[in-house]
Coordinates of C-alpha atoms and ligand atoms in Angstrom, one line a residue:
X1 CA -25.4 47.8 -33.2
X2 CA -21.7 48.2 -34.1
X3 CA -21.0 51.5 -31.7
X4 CA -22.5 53.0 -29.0
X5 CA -20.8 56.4 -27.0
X6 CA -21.8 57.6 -23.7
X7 CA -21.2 60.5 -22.4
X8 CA -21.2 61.8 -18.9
X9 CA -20.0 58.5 -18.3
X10 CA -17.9 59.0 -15.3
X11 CA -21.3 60.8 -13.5
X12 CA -23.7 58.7 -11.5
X13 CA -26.3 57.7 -13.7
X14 CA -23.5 57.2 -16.5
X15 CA -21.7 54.8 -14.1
X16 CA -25.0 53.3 -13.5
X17 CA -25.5 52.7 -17.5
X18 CA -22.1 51.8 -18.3
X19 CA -22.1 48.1 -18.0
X20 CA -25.6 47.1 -19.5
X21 CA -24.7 49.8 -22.7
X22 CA -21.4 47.7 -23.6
X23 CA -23.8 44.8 -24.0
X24 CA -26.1 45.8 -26.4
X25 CA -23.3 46.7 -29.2
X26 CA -19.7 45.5 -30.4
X27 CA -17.4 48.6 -29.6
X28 CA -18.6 50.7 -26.9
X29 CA -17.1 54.6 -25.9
X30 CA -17.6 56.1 -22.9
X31 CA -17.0 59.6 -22.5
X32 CA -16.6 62.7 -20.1
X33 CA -14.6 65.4 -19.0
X34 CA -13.2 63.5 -15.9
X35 CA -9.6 62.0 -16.1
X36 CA -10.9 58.2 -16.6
X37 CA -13.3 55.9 -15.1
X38 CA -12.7 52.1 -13.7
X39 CA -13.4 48.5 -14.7
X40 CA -13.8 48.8 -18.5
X41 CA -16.1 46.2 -19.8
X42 CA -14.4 43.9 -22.9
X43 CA -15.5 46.0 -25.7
X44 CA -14.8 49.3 -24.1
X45 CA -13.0 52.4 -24.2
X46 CA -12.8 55.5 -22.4
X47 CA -12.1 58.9 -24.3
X48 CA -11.7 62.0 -22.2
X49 CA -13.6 65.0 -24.3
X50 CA -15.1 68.3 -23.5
X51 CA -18.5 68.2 -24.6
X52 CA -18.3 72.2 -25.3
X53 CA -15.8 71.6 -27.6
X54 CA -17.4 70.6 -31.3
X55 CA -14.5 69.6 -33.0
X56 CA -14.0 67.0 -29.9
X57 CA -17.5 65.6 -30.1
X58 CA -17.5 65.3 -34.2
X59 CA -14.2 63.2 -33.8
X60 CA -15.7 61.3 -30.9
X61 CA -18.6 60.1 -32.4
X62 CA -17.0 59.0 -35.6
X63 CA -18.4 55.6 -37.2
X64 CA -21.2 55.7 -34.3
X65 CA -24.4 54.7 -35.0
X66 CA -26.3 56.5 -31.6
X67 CA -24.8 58.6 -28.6
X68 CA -26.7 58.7 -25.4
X69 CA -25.9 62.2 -23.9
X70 CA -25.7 62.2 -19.9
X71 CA -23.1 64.7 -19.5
X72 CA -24.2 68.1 -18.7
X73 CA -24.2 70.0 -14.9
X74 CA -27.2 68.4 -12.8
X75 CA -28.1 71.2 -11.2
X76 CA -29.1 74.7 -11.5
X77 CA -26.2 77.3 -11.2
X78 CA -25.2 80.4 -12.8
X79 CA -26.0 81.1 -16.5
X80 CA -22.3 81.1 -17.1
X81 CA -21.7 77.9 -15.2
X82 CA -25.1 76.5 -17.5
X83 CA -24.1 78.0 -20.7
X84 CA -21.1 75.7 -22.1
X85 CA -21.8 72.2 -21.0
X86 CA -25.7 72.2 -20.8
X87 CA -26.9 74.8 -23.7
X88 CA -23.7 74.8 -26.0
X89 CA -22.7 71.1 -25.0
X90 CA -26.3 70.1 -26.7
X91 CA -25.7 71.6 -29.7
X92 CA -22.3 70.6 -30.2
X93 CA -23.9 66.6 -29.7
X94 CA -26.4 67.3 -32.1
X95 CA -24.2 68.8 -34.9
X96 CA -21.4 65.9 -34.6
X97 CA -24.2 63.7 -34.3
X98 CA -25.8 64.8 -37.8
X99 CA -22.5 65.4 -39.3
X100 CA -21.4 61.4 -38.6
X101 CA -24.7 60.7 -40.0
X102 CA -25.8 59.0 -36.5
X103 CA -28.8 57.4 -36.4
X104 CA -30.3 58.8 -33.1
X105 CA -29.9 61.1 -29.7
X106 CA -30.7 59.5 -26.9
X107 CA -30.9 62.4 -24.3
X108 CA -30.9 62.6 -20.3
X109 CA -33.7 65.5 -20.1
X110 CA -35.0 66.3 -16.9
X111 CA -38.6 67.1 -15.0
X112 CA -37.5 70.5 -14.5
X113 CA -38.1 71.3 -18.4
X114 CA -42.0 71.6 -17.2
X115 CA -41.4 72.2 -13.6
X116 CA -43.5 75.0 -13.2
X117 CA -46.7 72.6 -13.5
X118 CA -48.6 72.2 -10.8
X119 CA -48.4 69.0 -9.2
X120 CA -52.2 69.2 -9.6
X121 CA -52.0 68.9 -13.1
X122 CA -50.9 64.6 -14.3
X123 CA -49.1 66.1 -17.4
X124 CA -48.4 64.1 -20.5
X125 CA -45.4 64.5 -22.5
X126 CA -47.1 67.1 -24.6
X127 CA -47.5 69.8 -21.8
X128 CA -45.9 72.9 -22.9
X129 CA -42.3 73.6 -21.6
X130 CA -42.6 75.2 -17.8
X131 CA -38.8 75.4 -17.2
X132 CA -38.4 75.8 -13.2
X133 CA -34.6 76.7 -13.3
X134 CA -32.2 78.1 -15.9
X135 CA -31.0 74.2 -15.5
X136 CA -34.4 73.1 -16.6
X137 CA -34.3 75.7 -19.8
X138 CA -30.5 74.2 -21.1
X139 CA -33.3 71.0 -21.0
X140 CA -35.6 73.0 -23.0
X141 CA -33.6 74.1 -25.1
X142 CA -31.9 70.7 -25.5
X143 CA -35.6 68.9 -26.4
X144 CA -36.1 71.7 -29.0
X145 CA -32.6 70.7 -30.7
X146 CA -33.9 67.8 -30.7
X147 CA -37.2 68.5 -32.5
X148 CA -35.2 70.9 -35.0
X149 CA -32.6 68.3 -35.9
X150 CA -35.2 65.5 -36.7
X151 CA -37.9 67.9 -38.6
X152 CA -34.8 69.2 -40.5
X153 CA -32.2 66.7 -40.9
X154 CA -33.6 63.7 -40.0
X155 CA -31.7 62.5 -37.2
X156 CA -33.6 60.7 -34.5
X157 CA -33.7 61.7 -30.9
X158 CA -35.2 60.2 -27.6
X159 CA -35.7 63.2 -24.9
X160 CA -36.1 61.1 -21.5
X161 CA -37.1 63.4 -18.6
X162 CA -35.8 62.1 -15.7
X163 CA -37.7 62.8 -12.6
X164 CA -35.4 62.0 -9.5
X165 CA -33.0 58.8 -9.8
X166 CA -31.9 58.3 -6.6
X167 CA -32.8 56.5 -3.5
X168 CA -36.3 58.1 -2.0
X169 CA -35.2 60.1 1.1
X170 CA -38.5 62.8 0.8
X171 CA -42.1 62.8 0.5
X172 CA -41.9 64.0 -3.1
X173 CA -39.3 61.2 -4.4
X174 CA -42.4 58.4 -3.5
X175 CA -43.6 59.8 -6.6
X176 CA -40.8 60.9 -8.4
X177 CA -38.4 58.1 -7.9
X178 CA -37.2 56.4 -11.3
X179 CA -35.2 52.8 -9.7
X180 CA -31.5 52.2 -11.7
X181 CA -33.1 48.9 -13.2
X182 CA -35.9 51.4 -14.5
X183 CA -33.3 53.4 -15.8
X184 CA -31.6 51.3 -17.6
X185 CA -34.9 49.5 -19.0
X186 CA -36.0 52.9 -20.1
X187 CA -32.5 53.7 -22.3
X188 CA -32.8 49.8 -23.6
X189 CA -35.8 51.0 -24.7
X190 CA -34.9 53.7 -26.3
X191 CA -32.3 52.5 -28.2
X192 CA -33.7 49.2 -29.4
X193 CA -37.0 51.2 -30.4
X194 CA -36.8 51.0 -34.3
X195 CA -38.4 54.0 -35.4
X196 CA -38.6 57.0 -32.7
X197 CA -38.6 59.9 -34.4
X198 CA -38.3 62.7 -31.8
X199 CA -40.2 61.4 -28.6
X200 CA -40.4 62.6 -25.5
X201 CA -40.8 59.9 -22.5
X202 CA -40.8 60.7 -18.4
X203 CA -38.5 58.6 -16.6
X204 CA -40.4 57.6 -13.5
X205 CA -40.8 54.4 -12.1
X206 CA -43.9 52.1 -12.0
X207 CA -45.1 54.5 -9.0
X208 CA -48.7 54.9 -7.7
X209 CA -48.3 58.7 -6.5
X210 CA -46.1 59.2 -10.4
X211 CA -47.2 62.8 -11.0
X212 CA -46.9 62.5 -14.9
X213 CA -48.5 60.4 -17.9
X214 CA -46.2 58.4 -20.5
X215 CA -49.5 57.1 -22.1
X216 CA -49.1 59.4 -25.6
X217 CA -45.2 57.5 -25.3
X218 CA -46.4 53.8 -25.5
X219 CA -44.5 53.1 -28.5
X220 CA -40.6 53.1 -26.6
X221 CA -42.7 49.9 -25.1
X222 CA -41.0 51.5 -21.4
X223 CA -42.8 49.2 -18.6
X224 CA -41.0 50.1 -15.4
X225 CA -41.3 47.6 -12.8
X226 CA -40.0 49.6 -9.4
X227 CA -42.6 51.5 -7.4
X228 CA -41.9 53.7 -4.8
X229 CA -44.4 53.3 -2.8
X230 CA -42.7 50.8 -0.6
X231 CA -41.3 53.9 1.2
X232 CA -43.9 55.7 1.3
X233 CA -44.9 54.9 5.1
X234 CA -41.4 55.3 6.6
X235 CA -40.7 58.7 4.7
X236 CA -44.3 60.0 5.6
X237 CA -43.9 59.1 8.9
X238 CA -40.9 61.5 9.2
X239 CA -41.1 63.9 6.9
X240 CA -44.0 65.9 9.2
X241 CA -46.5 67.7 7.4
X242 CA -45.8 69.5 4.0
X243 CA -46.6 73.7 3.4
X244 CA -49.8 73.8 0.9
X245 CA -48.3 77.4 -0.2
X246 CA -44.7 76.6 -0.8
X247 CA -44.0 75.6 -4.4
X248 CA -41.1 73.3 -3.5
X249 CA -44.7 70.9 -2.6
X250 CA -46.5 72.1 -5.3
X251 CA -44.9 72.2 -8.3
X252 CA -43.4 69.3 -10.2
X253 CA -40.1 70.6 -10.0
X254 CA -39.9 70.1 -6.3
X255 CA -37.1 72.5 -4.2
X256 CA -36.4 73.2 -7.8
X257 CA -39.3 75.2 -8.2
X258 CA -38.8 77.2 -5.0
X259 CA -35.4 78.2 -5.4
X260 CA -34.1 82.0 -6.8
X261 CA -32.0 81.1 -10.3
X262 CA -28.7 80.1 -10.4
X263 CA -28.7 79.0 -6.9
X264 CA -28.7 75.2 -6.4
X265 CA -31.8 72.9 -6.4
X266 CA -30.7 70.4 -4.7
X267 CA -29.5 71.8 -1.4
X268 CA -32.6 70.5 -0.1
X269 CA -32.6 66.9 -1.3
X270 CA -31.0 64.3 0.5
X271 CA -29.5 62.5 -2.8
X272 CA -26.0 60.4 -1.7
X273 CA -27.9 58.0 0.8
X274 CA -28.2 55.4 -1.8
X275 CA -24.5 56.4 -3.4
X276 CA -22.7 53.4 -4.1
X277 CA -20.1 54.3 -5.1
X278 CA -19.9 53.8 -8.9
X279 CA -18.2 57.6 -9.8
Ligands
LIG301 N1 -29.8 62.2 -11.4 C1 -31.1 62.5 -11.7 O1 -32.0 62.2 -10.9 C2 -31.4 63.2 -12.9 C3 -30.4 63.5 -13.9 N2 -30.7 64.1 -15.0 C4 -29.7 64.3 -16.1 O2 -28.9 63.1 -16.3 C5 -27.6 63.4 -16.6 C6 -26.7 62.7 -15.6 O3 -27.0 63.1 -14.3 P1 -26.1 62.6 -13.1 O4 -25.4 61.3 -13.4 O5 -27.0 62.6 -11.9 O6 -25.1 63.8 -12.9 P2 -23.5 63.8 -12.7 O7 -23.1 65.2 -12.3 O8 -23.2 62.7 -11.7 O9 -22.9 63.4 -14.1 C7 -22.8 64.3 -15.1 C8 -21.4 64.1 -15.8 O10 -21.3 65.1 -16.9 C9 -19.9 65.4 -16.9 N3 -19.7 66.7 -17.5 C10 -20.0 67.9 -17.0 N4 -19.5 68.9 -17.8 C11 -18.9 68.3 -18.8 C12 -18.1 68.7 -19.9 N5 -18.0 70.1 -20.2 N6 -17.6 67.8 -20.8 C13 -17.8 66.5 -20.6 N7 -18.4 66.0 -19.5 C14 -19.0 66.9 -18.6 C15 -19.5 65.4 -15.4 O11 -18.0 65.2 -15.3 C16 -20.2 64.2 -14.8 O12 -19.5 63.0 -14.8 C17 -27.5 64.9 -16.6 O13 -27.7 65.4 -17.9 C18 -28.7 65.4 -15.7 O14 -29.1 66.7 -16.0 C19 -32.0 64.5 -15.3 C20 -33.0 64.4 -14.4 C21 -32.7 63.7 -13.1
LIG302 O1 -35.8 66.6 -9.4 C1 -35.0 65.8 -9.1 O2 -35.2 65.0 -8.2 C2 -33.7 65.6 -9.9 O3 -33.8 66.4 -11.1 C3 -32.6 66.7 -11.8 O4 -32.8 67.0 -13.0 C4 -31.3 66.7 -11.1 O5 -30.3 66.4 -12.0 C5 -31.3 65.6 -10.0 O6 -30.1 65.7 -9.3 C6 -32.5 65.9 -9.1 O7 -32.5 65.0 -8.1

């Protein structure tokens, strides 16, 4: 592939994906709203754009052949926090996208698009939208851009809803926990796919508690490798006994599930442990 653009590059996942994404094509962008990020690989530059500005993202993703789209806010807030980089800031990828003629989206969508199912119920990736948050509908929203973009222009997408990449701190992560190596497999995979049309995939690791079904996604050929299981005994023997009646346990969302809207999902998740440092 000639180019590649990234944005939400300077975030922690996109720092994660940086590296690995300048090798699979000759001139690779990263992008996001931050001021710049470090150690550039070879074939890489760094463009600071506003991805709620349209005109920014049509001349940012000129001559590209896909974008993988990490920059939004990862977490719920306010409806007018929400509404420019997470509903608007889709749109305006998807529109420079088809208007450079791209070939494909590849999209960081989240578990909280369905996380009002019960954790009783293994869903596939055809499970109705759930959103838990107004977070979770901006990922809604995004995955039906996505739909409406290929059935009526043609331009691919890859919708991958992460469930928690991070380093397992809580009972639920044993289960939820996609690895970085996973990661990065999964978007490989997602690229280098050659025909996608608009697919929906969860990333999740190799897990034996994973709570969702990638089986109707077999054609990305995504064969993660990590499984969280190995800590399972150390979280479970410190994480005391979990509340049958609160939805933060029941639902796939997680504390996502349980919190009012707008306020933040993650005040109860211990996510930085694992930071290392790669903002
Ligand atoms: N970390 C996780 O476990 C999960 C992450 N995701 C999604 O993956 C993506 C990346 O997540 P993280 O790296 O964890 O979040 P992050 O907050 O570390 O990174 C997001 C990046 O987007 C950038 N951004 C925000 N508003 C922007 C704007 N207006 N213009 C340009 N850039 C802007 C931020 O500056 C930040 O660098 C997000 O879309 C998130 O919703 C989905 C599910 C789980
Ligand atoms: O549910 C989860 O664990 C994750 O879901 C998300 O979409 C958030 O962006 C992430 O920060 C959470 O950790």
């Amino acid at each position: 592939m000639k180019k590649l653009v990234l944005t939400g590059a300077a975030g922690r996942l996109g720092s994660y994906l940086r590296e690995p994404l300048s090798q699979l094509c000759d001139e690779f962008v990263s992008s996001d709203i931050a001021d710049n990020v470090s150690n550039l690989a070879q074939n890489e530059t760094y463009v600071k754009a506003d991805i709620t500005d349209l005109d920014a993202m049509t001349t940012l993703l000129e001559g590209a052949d896909m974008v993988v789209h990490f920059g939004a806010v990862g977490d719920e807030a306010p409806m007018d926090v929400l509404w420019g980089p997470n509903f608007y800031g889709a749109y305006t990828v998807w529109e420079a996208a088809y208007r450079n003629k791209l070939r494909r989206v590849v999209y960081a969508s989240s578990i909280h698009a369905v996380g009002m199912h019960k954790k009783t119920d293994f869903i596939g990736i055809d499970a109705p939208h759930k959103p838990d948050t107004f977070y979770g509908l901006a990922k809604c929203f995004a995955e039906d851009l996505a739909s409406l973009y290929w059935d009526k222009r043609g331009l691919e997408s890859v919708c991958m809803r992460i469930l928690s990449c991070a380093q397992p701190t809580n009972s639920r992560a044993v289960g939820t926990w996609l690895s970085y190596d996973d990661l990065i497999h999964m978007v490989e995979r997602a690229i280098n796919t050659p025909i996608t049309g608009f697919s929906v995939v969860y990333g999740v690791s190799n897990n034996d508690r994973a709570p969702v079904d990638n089986a109707k996604a077999q054609h990305l050929g995504y064969r993660p490798k990590d499984n969280g299981e190995q800590f399972a005994a150390e979280i479970y023997s410190t994480d005391g006994p979990l509340d049958p009646h609160d939805p933060a346990n029941t639902h796939h969302g997680g504390p996502f599930a349980a919190v009012e809207l707008g306020n933040s999902g993650m005040a109860h998740l211990n996510l930085d442990t694992d930071d290392t440092g790669k903002h």
